[in-house]
XYZ file of C-alpha atoms in Angstrom:
552
model
C 0.000 0.000 0.000
C 1.322 3.460 -0.842
C 1.738 6.322 1.614
C -1.277 8.160 0.213
C -4.525 8.087 2.122
C -7.245 6.601 -0.091
C -10.548 8.412 -0.390
C -12.427 5.192 -1.087
C -15.011 4.081 1.448
C -13.522 1.517 3.829
C -9.950 2.091 2.705
C -7.422 1.902 5.501
C -4.816 4.507 6.267
C -1.186 3.338 6.645
C -0.246 2.340 10.155
C 1.905 4.469 12.381
C 5.501 3.296 12.474
C 7.737 3.105 15.527
C 10.261 5.394 13.801
C 7.748 8.236 13.461
C 8.313 11.187 15.803
C 7.749 14.939 15.690
C 11.407 15.670 16.444
C 13.806 15.850 19.367
C 13.138 17.648 22.623
C 16.457 19.532 22.556
C 17.752 21.741 19.745
C 21.042 19.886 19.353
C 19.198 16.557 18.927
C 16.263 17.789 16.840
C 16.385 16.447 13.278
C 13.354 18.560 12.316
C 14.679 21.896 13.545
C 15.866 22.946 10.100
C 13.072 21.631 7.900
C 10.144 22.316 10.233
C 11.192 25.372 12.227
C 8.221 27.427 13.405
C 8.757 31.137 12.788
C 7.157 32.518 15.938
C 6.793 36.186 16.800
C 9.595 35.736 19.337
C 11.944 34.504 16.616
C 11.061 37.560 14.536
C 12.200 39.747 17.460
C 15.442 37.780 17.794
C 16.257 38.051 14.080
C 15.174 41.694 13.758
C 17.993 44.160 13.184
C 15.846 47.009 14.500
C 14.301 45.482 17.632
C 16.658 46.235 20.513
C 15.624 43.330 22.748
C 18.651 41.091 23.079
C 18.387 39.159 26.361
C 16.415 36.023 25.457
C 14.945 34.733 28.715
C 12.763 31.659 29.089
C 12.139 28.420 30.906
C 14.008 25.247 30.011
C 12.487 23.888 26.803
C 10.984 27.190 25.682
C 12.992 27.256 22.453
C 15.828 29.694 23.218
C 18.630 27.519 21.858
C 16.566 26.391 18.883
C 15.881 30.002 17.889
C 19.544 30.977 18.111
C 20.590 27.895 16.169
C 18.060 28.750 13.478
C 19.389 32.314 13.304
C 22.868 30.905 12.739
C 21.630 28.630 9.958
C 19.892 31.483 8.157
C 22.855 33.884 8.500
C 25.963 31.680 8.373
C 28.314 34.531 7.414
C 26.925 37.032 9.897
C 26.779 35.101 13.185
C 29.534 34.682 15.760
C 28.847 32.080 18.456
C 30.727 32.394 21.741
C 30.598 29.514 24.204
C 31.302 30.458 27.839
C 32.891 27.035 28.337
C 35.635 27.991 25.846
C 36.827 31.107 27.665
C 39.000 29.544 30.423
C 36.822 31.221 33.042
C 36.978 28.242 35.456
C 40.764 28.508 35.288
C 40.605 32.232 36.042
C 38.176 32.014 38.948
C 40.344 29.341 40.588
C 43.489 31.491 40.544
C 44.788 32.295 44.013
C 44.884 36.024 43.249
C 41.229 36.102 42.174
C 40.155 34.033 45.155
C 42.060 36.303 47.512
C 40.472 39.449 46.096
C 37.087 37.786 46.328
C 37.730 36.888 49.983
C 38.346 40.593 50.678
C 34.968 41.331 49.018
C 36.673 43.512 46.427
C 34.334 44.443 43.590
C 35.725 42.673 40.505
C 33.078 44.023 38.128
C 35.527 46.221 36.197
C 37.845 43.262 35.641
C 35.032 40.955 34.458
C 33.644 43.699 32.197
C 37.107 44.217 30.696
C 37.320 40.513 29.903
C 33.894 40.451 28.223
C 34.569 43.586 26.170
C 37.930 42.305 25.055
C 36.517 38.926 24.007
C 33.587 40.430 22.103
C 35.553 43.198 20.373
C 38.357 40.924 19.236
C 35.996 38.168 18.063
C 34.028 40.699 16.002
C 37.191 42.106 14.408
C 38.602 38.648 13.706
C 35.323 37.683 12.057
C 35.044 40.874 10.028
C 38.623 40.863 8.696
C 39.273 37.083 8.747
C 42.284 37.599 11.029
C 43.980 34.208 11.287
C 47.675 35.036 11.017
C 50.240 37.761 11.916
C 50.116 39.060 8.355
C 46.308 39.326 8.385
C 46.493 41.213 11.683
C 49.001 43.718 10.335
C 46.972 44.224 7.156
C 43.768 45.119 8.949
C 45.584 47.325 11.497
C 47.338 49.213 8.693
C 44.010 49.716 6.938
C 42.336 51.015 10.086
C 45.255 53.270 11.027
C 45.088 54.894 7.635
C 41.370 55.593 8.107
C 41.659 57.032 11.620
C 45.005 58.844 11.264
C 43.353 62.198 11.957
C 41.527 60.971 15.090
C 43.907 60.792 18.043
C 41.434 58.944 20.318
C 40.855 56.204 17.746
C 44.592 55.882 17.103
C 45.103 55.356 20.824
C 42.374 52.715 20.853
C 44.090 50.779 18.070
C 47.283 50.683 20.106
C 45.393 48.480 22.556
C 44.947 45.834 19.859
C 48.565 46.120 18.765
C 49.723 45.112 22.237
C 48.450 41.593 21.737
C 51.099 40.693 19.182
C 51.042 36.934 18.571
C 47.881 36.281 20.551
C 45.358 38.226 18.537
C 44.419 35.486 16.061
C 44.495 32.677 18.613
C 41.439 31.217 20.322
C 39.588 33.397 22.820
C 40.662 31.350 25.839
C 44.338 32.068 25.154
C 43.705 35.798 24.963
C 41.619 35.732 28.139
C 44.440 33.965 29.954
C 46.918 36.585 28.773
C 44.800 39.456 30.120
C 44.391 37.627 33.417
C 48.108 36.952 33.676
C 48.878 40.673 33.310
C 46.263 41.468 35.949
C 47.574 38.924 38.487
C 51.115 40.184 37.917
C 49.929 43.609 39.113
C 48.388 41.998 42.195
C 51.619 40.102 42.918
C 53.626 43.296 42.483
C 51.422 45.091 45.010
C 51.858 42.165 47.405
C 55.633 42.340 46.990
C 55.601 46.044 47.747
C 53.598 45.413 50.919
C 55.978 42.668 51.992
C 58.882 45.124 51.921
C 57.182 47.272 54.542
C 56.180 44.295 56.651
C 52.428 44.406 56.197
C 52.244 40.853 54.910
C 54.095 37.667 55.734
C 53.956 36.123 52.273
C 54.254 37.623 48.846
C 53.268 35.228 46.080
C 49.472 35.515 45.780
C 49.447 34.070 42.295
C 51.224 30.956 43.516
C 50.247 28.488 46.194
C 51.117 30.812 49.052
C 48.791 33.542 50.214
C 48.550 36.573 52.447
C 48.863 36.233 56.176
C 47.330 39.532 57.172
C 46.730 41.490 60.308
C 43.400 43.248 60.722
C 44.797 46.780 61.043
C 46.035 46.695 57.467
C 42.891 45.220 55.898
C 40.947 48.384 55.067
C 43.950 50.112 53.523
C 44.869 46.974 51.583
C 41.351 46.604 50.213
C 41.504 50.181 48.932
C 44.812 49.573 47.175
C 43.685 46.357 45.522
C 40.379 47.940 44.524
C 42.331 50.685 42.735
C 44.255 48.023 40.797
C 40.997 46.375 39.772
C 39.524 49.692 38.702
C 42.669 50.614 36.762
C 41.741 48.410 33.803
C 41.740 48.958 30.070
C 38.054 49.890 30.055
C 38.672 53.454 28.855
C 40.591 52.273 25.788
C 38.104 49.471 25.171
C 35.262 51.997 25.218
C 37.081 54.008 22.574
C 37.432 50.803 20.539
C 33.629 50.550 20.553
C 33.571 53.844 18.639
C 36.094 52.430 16.166
C 33.898 49.359 15.799
C 30.880 51.478 14.960
C 32.561 54.038 12.704
C 35.168 51.941 10.906
C 34.641 48.177 11.296
C 30.868 47.514 11.166
C 30.160 50.792 9.424
C 27.869 49.464 6.694
C 24.631 47.417 6.740
C 26.270 44.612 4.747
C 28.636 44.120 7.682
C 25.774 43.562 10.154
C 26.845 40.979 12.727
C 25.014 38.901 15.323
C 26.925 37.605 18.343
C 25.223 34.649 20.030
C 26.011 33.630 23.623
C 24.179 30.560 24.908
C 24.669 27.798 27.498
C 25.124 30.132 30.468
C 23.114 27.616 32.501
C 25.809 24.951 32.272
C 28.525 24.389 34.876
C 30.917 26.726 33.083
C 32.236 28.630 36.083
C 32.349 28.648 39.879
C 28.787 29.208 41.107
C 30.043 31.787 43.628
C 30.693 34.376 40.953
C 28.518 33.167 38.058
C 25.928 35.876 38.705
C 28.600 38.592 38.800
C 29.989 37.399 35.478
C 26.549 37.356 33.852
C 25.677 40.817 35.198
C 28.921 42.161 33.754
C 28.116 40.498 30.446
C 24.747 42.278 30.444
C 26.489 45.556 31.195
C 28.886 44.942 28.271
C 26.026 44.168 25.891
C 24.313 47.433 26.804
C 27.523 49.364 26.113
C 27.788 47.685 22.698
C 24.326 48.972 21.783
C 26.150 52.007 20.419
C 27.313 49.922 17.456
C 24.547 50.316 14.891
C 25.175 47.182 12.822
C 25.677 44.790 15.723
C 23.277 42.715 17.809
C 24.565 40.673 20.736
C 22.048 38.022 21.820
C 22.335 36.378 25.231
C 20.110 33.401 26.120
C 19.381 32.843 29.791
C 17.136 30.564 31.780
C 14.371 32.260 33.777
C 15.586 31.058 37.170
C 19.130 32.372 36.557
C 17.782 35.732 35.369
C 15.747 36.039 38.571
C 18.874 35.548 40.686
C 21.039 38.195 39.036
C 20.337 40.874 41.678
C 21.043 43.784 39.355
C 20.783 46.341 42.127
C 23.325 44.695 44.434
C 26.281 46.361 42.701
C 24.948 47.749 39.467
C 23.076 50.702 40.908
C 20.097 51.607 38.764
C 20.907 49.168 35.945
C 17.944 46.830 36.437
C 15.476 48.940 34.458
C 17.879 49.093 31.507
C 18.347 45.347 31.543
C 14.664 44.505 31.791
C 13.767 46.861 28.949
C 15.948 44.733 26.676
C 14.521 41.362 27.747
C 12.511 39.134 25.429
C 10.486 36.677 27.517
C 9.913 33.537 25.436
C 6.204 32.676 25.679
C 4.025 30.264 23.726
C 0.268 30.021 23.329
C -1.773 26.916 22.554
C -2.215 28.226 19.019
C 1.571 28.621 18.636
C 2.239 25.092 19.865
C -0.455 23.630 17.618
C 0.993 25.343 14.548
C 4.484 24.210 15.550
C 3.312 20.582 15.831
C 1.372 20.814 12.553
C 4.487 21.988 10.726
C 6.533 19.145 12.176
C 3.926 16.565 11.211
C 3.759 17.866 7.629
C 7.528 17.459 7.304
C 7.995 14.168 9.199
C 4.927 12.179 8.098
C 5.856 11.681 4.392
C 9.161 10.145 5.477
C 7.255 7.209 6.998
C 4.609 6.898 4.280
C 1.915 9.030 5.887
C 0.085 11.866 4.208
C -1.452 13.948 6.980
C -1.889 17.690 7.201
C -1.958 18.291 10.942
C -1.171 16.744 14.296
C -4.922 16.385 14.909
C -5.058 13.800 12.086
C -2.937 11.455 14.214
C -5.322 11.448 17.188
C -8.941 10.357 17.833
C -11.798 12.698 17.061
C -13.092 15.012 19.756
C -16.229 13.974 21.622
C -18.428 15.399 24.372
C -17.278 12.942 26.995
C -13.531 13.320 26.555
C -13.200 16.596 24.698
C -10.499 17.457 22.190
C -7.371 15.269 22.508
C -4.986 18.041 21.508
C -6.500 20.452 24.066
C -6.215 17.670 26.647
C -2.518 17.294 25.904
C -1.644 20.981 25.764
C -3.434 21.540 29.087
C -0.828 19.135 30.489
C 2.149 21.130 29.274
C 3.744 24.253 30.692
C 3.155 25.765 27.242
C 6.650 24.976 26.019
C 7.699 23.260 22.771
C 9.697 20.616 24.627
C 6.647 19.521 26.632
C 4.389 19.326 23.576
C 6.941 17.400 21.497
C 7.594 15.008 24.373
C 3.892 14.223 24.930
C 3.164 13.672 21.229
C 6.197 11.396 20.862
C 5.094 9.294 23.848
C 1.684 8.884 22.211
C 3.131 7.992 18.795
C 5.353 5.329 20.343
C 2.334 3.616 21.935
C 0.225 4.051 18.805
C 2.749 2.291 16.551
C 1.023 -0.430 14.522
C -2.346 1.354 14.531
C -3.650 3.846 12.004
C -3.906 6.526 14.689
C -3.343 7.114 18.418
C -6.281 5.976 20.540
C -7.625 7.509 23.742
C -6.231 4.465 25.545
C -2.776 5.125 24.071
C -3.003 8.748 25.134
C -3.907 7.817 28.712
C -1.031 5.331 28.928
C 1.417 7.811 27.412
C 0.430 10.414 29.993
C 1.853 8.318 32.839
C 5.350 8.151 31.325
C 5.183 11.751 30.107
C 4.097 13.106 33.514
C 6.854 11.247 35.374
C 9.494 12.602 33.000
C 8.154 16.161 33.305
C 8.313 16.010 37.118
C 11.931 14.853 36.939
C 12.652 17.609 34.427
C 11.100 20.177 36.788
C 13.391 18.980 39.562
C 16.441 19.185 37.292
C 15.506 22.651 36.059
C 15.349 24.109 39.552
C 17.668 21.928 41.672
C 20.532 24.408 41.415
C 18.358 27.174 42.861
C 16.314 24.955 45.190
C 18.257 21.791 46.119
C 16.024 18.817 47.008
C 12.912 20.636 45.827
C 11.618 17.254 44.630
C 11.091 16.378 48.304
C 8.679 19.318 48.488
C 6.911 18.078 45.349
C 6.321 14.755 47.126
C 4.237 16.500 49.792
C 1.530 16.926 47.130
C 1.309 13.234 46.241
C -2.320 12.137 46.289
C -3.626 15.653 46.963
C -7.157 16.655 45.918
C -7.497 18.046 42.418
C -8.777 21.296 43.943
C -7.084 22.032 47.277
C -8.653 24.301 49.858
C -6.438 26.712 51.758
C -6.392 24.227 54.644
C -5.344 21.375 52.302
C -2.528 23.507 50.940
C -1.452 24.688 54.388
C -1.081 21.130 55.675
C 1.237 20.295 52.795
C 3.250 23.482 53.186
C 3.629 22.786 56.927
C 4.912 19.310 56.104
C 7.364 20.761 53.579
C 8.684 23.228 56.146
C 9.475 20.351 58.504
C 12.020 19.085 55.977
C 14.408 21.415 57.805
C 14.564 18.782 60.532
C 15.641 16.063 58.109
C 19.434 15.489 58.357
C 19.796 14.620 54.652
C 17.727 17.545 53.292
C 20.146 19.680 51.239
C 17.785 22.621 50.759
C 18.272 24.058 54.253
C 19.456 27.458 53.032
C 16.597 28.290 50.691
C 13.953 26.636 52.882
C 15.174 28.653 55.878
C 14.877 31.852 53.837
C 11.277 31.212 52.769
C 10.109 29.979 56.190
C 11.784 32.605 58.366
C 8.518 34.407 59.109
C 6.849 31.121 60.052
C 9.458 30.289 62.684
C 10.170 33.790 64.003
C 6.996 35.876 63.626
C 4.495 37.006 66.195
C 1.067 35.419 66.488
C -0.391 38.393 64.615
C 1.267 37.491 61.292
C -1.213 36.916 58.476
C -1.550 33.736 56.389
C -0.007 35.653 53.482
C 3.073 36.560 55.552
C 3.515 33.003 56.816
C 2.900 30.942 53.696
C 3.279 33.165 50.645
C 7.121 32.860 50.422
C 7.055 29.045 50.072
C 3.913 29.169 47.939
C 5.691 31.642 45.657
C 8.506 29.144 45.076
C 6.022 26.441 44.039
C 4.077 28.914 41.888
C 7.234 30.188 40.176
C 8.563 26.743 39.290
C 5.173 25.897 37.788
C 3.853 23.254 40.187
C 0.989 25.183 41.836
C -1.700 27.485 40.430
C -4.391 29.587 42.108
C -8.090 30.016 41.359
C -10.271 32.818 42.736
C -13.545 31.244 41.599
C -15.341 27.922 41.725
C -14.234 27.257 38.152
C -11.254 24.956 38.041
C -9.383 27.242 35.692
C -6.322 28.218 37.697
C -3.764 30.974 37.151
C -0.239 29.629 36.779
C 3.098 31.371 36.419
C 2.904 31.120 32.623
C -0.396 33.057 32.745
C 0.619 35.842 35.146
C 4.111 35.750 36.731
C 3.232 38.537 39.201
C -0.085 37.066 40.420
C 1.446 35.538 43.536
C 2.994 38.835 44.685
C -0.337 40.599 45.198
C -1.727 40.138 48.703
C -5.285 40.693 47.447
C -4.923 37.844 44.935
C -3.991 35.377 47.668
C -6.702 36.660 49.981
C -9.369 35.998 47.339
C -7.981 32.648 46.119
C -10.472 29.878 46.834
C -8.672 26.827 45.470
C -5.140 25.700 44.673
C -4.191 23.244 41.953
C -1.186 21.112 41.105
C -0.539 21.605 37.395
C -2.118 18.853 35.296
C 1.268 18.037 33.781
C 2.204 16.385 37.085
C -1.086 14.742 38.094
C -0.181 11.220 36.998
C 3.343 11.446 38.433
C 1.921 12.480 41.832
C -1.080 10.127 41.796
C -3.615 12.931 41.596
C -6.716 11.455 39.950
């Protein structure tokens, strides 16, 4: 039988094959990403050369990496990809000098910003002029010098690049190490100078030895080291940004995207990861002055929430948030995305279907629409939708379409995997949060405030468990419960822990008898309003996790 669906009465459609899927759940393993990419409104913002939003923020599985990969495929000669793992940053943060400065609570922001600016500027110039040898470097420098010979500031900026002699065309990690080496040499020199006047017992910070300090010298020493940190090449680098705009990327045909992804991996010591990312954001904002350049940074929602812009940045948060693109999907978006994938994948296995709905049973009054049923059990992310459909197709193999029975069986496996994925997404921020999830096993579909309170109380008692590794964050969100007066309101006592569960996507709130709850994906700020909590009548575990938590 051919792959075409016969129109004759009684003719059978080809059976679903075990090799049929609607793609991979992750961009790097998605065979359909190229041929069936869904051009969402968010992707249009990412690709736009006019739209200034450049910080691509979203939950795991929301399509950030896929969008950036697609951008690279469509603009192969205009995209530079920088991987944080390739910048030797773990090596740098483990240096004795850096650790010592960090122990003195010296603000290293200027140093980190210098590193980011250097990496980005040099990568852009290397890409633009194809600098891959000493001769290529000299050629482009000679060309630029000739153009800026009447501008003293620009000539001075070019001297910065000339200092990097044989390193300029090497990989970014080598250049980063060279900058760091020069910086630590300054720190060692300052230590040697102090040793001569007896303020320290050991000199070599950059080696295995360290300072043995006395408290009376600490404040003065911090000031001196802070001056060294602040005395960076930032002024010259800022002038190089002008050169970049006026002389390097000075025409539309030279438009360049710089893509930075994978900031959620273990690429650097967690102690200073947030500082490094904040300084990257600051660098990207400074580079906005370059007209034909767009630097795109992808970041997971939970990491973005932890950045604490105001801690050292002073008034920068509003600037950052104005440039954020929050990746969001609607049911209509996800349906169109699945339809496109089915149209591309189905012919490869002898099926001729036009939409994902053609693979599932018809809607009926008793059970409703199967696709609505499935999407209601996602967190409105492509990864969830693809995962659920693939589970169904695997069970429907050998039949001409997925049955309601197949769908119900697939939901068990899908739900269990989504709960594990939720744990993995948030375990860095909230260690052992899966133990809190377990407190909702077997809960009512619609929980009253009392039902919810009993489970939150039980979760708070995890602090008494010797093996519970979430003591720090649980202590923070339960402080009012353990230390407040008897006059504290329910909102004051329980909202902090409830907010965690709302933010991760486990719990939603309903202010009416209707079981339609508000989840984080609907209104991220809902949980912050006291009046919303006061008028909430029922609480719901998201349907994505019902089967995994035995909620029937």
